[in-house]
Amino acid sequence: AESGPEIEVDDAGNSYLTGTFSGTARIGGLTVTTTGLRGAYAAKVSPQGRVRRVVSSANSAFATLGELSLGPHAMNVLGRFAGGMQFGPFTLTSAGATDYFLAQLSR
């Protein structure tokens, strides 16, 4: 099961999207898998429809992404997770049952 709640397009026509999935999801030619109930991903897609980059959560019982904004050189994502989580270069540890996170990823 997948859902993609946010999408933004930059001036060059690249699309950026975030989503939540369970189990395994194919995003273009790339496959992401979650070890928990839900996983989260952020992706960049070229104007020609080619998936250029996917960052997904790992090592988390539960992760979602719900907001996306584009800065001049970064993609900013807001999400929620439980326990601990690896998301791109970031390793996070929850301070409670679930926590929110804000990550800035290069475009």
CSV table of C-alpha atoms in Angstrom, one decimal:
chain,number,residue,atom,x,y,z
A,1,ALA,CA,0.0,0.0,0.0
A,2,GLU,CA,1.4,3.4,-1.0
A,3,SER,CA,0.2,7.0,-0.7
A,4,GLY,CA,1.8,10.2,-1.8
A,5,PRO,CA,0.4,13.2,0.0
A,6,GLU,CA,2.8,15.9,-1.3
A,7,ILE,CA,4.2,17.0,-4.6
A,8,GLU,CA,6.1,20.1,-5.6
A,9,VAL,CA,7.6,21.1,-9.0
A,10,ASP,CA,10.7,23.3,-9.4
A,11,ASP,CA,11.4,25.9,-12.2
A,12,ALA,CA,13.4,23.2,-14.2
A,13,GLY,CA,10.3,20.9,-14.3
A,14,ASN,CA,11.7,18.3,-11.8
A,15,SER,CA,9.0,16.9,-9.5
A,16,TYR,CA,9.6,16.1,-5.8
A,17,LEU,CA,7.2,13.9,-3.9
A,18,THR,CA,6.9,12.3,-0.5
A,19,GLY,CA,4.8,9.3,0.5
A,20,THR,CA,4.2,6.5,2.9
A,21,PHE,CA,4.2,2.8,2.1
A,22,SER,CA,4.0,-0.6,3.8
A,23,GLY,CA,6.0,-3.6,2.8
A,24,THR,CA,7.8,-3.0,-0.5
A,25,ALA,CA,7.2,-0.2,-3.0
A,26,ARG,CA,8.5,0.4,-6.5
A,27,ILE,CA,9.3,4.0,-7.3
A,28,GLY,CA,10.3,4.1,-10.9
A,29,GLY,CA,13.0,1.4,-11.3
A,30,LEU,CA,13.9,1.6,-7.6
A,31,THR,CA,12.6,-0.6,-4.8
A,32,VAL,CA,12.2,0.5,-1.2
A,33,THR,CA,11.3,-1.8,1.7
A,34,THR,CA,10.2,-1.1,5.3
A,35,THR,CA,10.9,-3.3,8.2
A,36,GLY,CA,8.1,-1.7,10.2
A,37,LEU,CA,4.4,-1.1,9.9
A,38,ARG,CA,4.9,1.9,7.6
A,39,GLY,CA,7.9,3.5,5.9
A,40,ALA,CA,8.4,7.0,4.3
A,41,TYR,CA,10.1,8.1,1.2
A,42,ALA,CA,11.0,11.3,-0.7
A,43,ALA,CA,11.8,11.2,-4.4
A,44,LYS,CA,13.0,13.4,-7.2
A,45,VAL,CA,11.6,12.8,-10.7
A,46,SER,CA,13.0,14.4,-13.9
A,47,PRO,CA,10.7,16.3,-16.4
A,48,GLN,CA,11.0,13.2,-18.6
A,49,GLY,CA,9.6,11.0,-15.8
A,50,ARG,CA,12.8,9.3,-14.7
A,51,VAL,CA,13.3,8.8,-11.0
A,52,ARG,CA,16.5,10.5,-10.1
A,53,ARG,CA,16.7,10.0,-6.3
A,54,VAL,CA,14.8,8.2,-3.6
A,55,VAL,CA,15.5,8.5,0.1
A,56,SER,CA,13.5,6.2,2.4
A,57,SER,CA,13.2,5.4,6.1
A,58,ALA,CA,14.9,2.4,7.6
A,59,ASN,CA,15.1,0.7,10.9
A,60,SER,CA,11.8,2.2,12.2
A,61,ALA,CA,8.6,0.6,13.4
A,62,PHE,CA,6.6,3.4,11.9
A,63,ALA,CA,7.5,6.4,9.7
A,64,THR,CA,5.4,8.8,7.7
A,65,LEU,CA,6.0,12.0,5.6
A,66,GLY,CA,3.3,14.6,5.3
A,67,GLU,CA,4.7,17.9,4.2
A,68,LEU,CA,7.2,19.0,1.6
A,69,SER,CA,8.6,22.3,0.6
A,70,LEU,CA,11.4,23.3,-1.8
A,71,GLY,CA,14.1,25.7,-0.9
A,72,PRO,CA,16.7,27.1,-3.4
A,73,HIS,CA,19.0,24.1,-2.9
A,74,ALA,CA,17.1,21.7,-0.7
A,75,MET,CA,14.0,19.7,-0.3
A,76,ASN,CA,12.5,20.0,3.2
A,77,VAL,CA,10.3,17.3,4.6
A,78,LEU,CA,8.2,17.0,7.8
A,79,GLY,CA,7.3,13.6,9.1
A,80,ARG,CA,6.6,11.4,12.1
A,81,PHE,CA,8.3,8.3,13.4
A,82,ALA,CA,8.3,5.8,16.3
A,83,GLY,CA,11.3,4.4,18.2
A,84,GLY,CA,14.3,5.1,16.1
A,85,MET,CA,14.8,5.8,12.4
A,86,GLN,CA,17.4,6.2,9.7
A,87,PHE,CA,16.3,8.7,7.0
A,88,GLY,CA,19.0,9.5,4.4
A,89,PRO,CA,22.0,10.7,6.3
A,90,PHE,CA,20.1,11.2,9.6
A,91,THR,CA,19.8,8.8,12.5
A,92,LEU,CA,17.0,9.7,14.9
A,93,THR,CA,15.9,8.4,18.3
A,94,SER,CA,12.3,9.0,19.6
A,95,ALA,CA,11.9,10.7,22.9
A,96,GLY,CA,8.4,9.3,23.3
A,97,ALA,CA,5.8,7.1,21.6
A,98,THR,CA,6.0,9.1,18.4
A,99,ASP,CA,7.9,12.2,17.4
A,100,TYR,CA,8.0,14.6,14.5
A,101,PHE,CA,11.1,15.4,12.5
A,102,LEU,CA,12.1,18.0,9.9
A,103,ALA,CA,14.8,17.0,7.4
A,104,GLN,CA,16.6,19.0,4.8
A,105,LEU,CA,17.7,16.9,1.8
A,106,SER,CA,19.8,18.2,-1.1
A,107,ARG,CA,17.9,18.5,-4.4
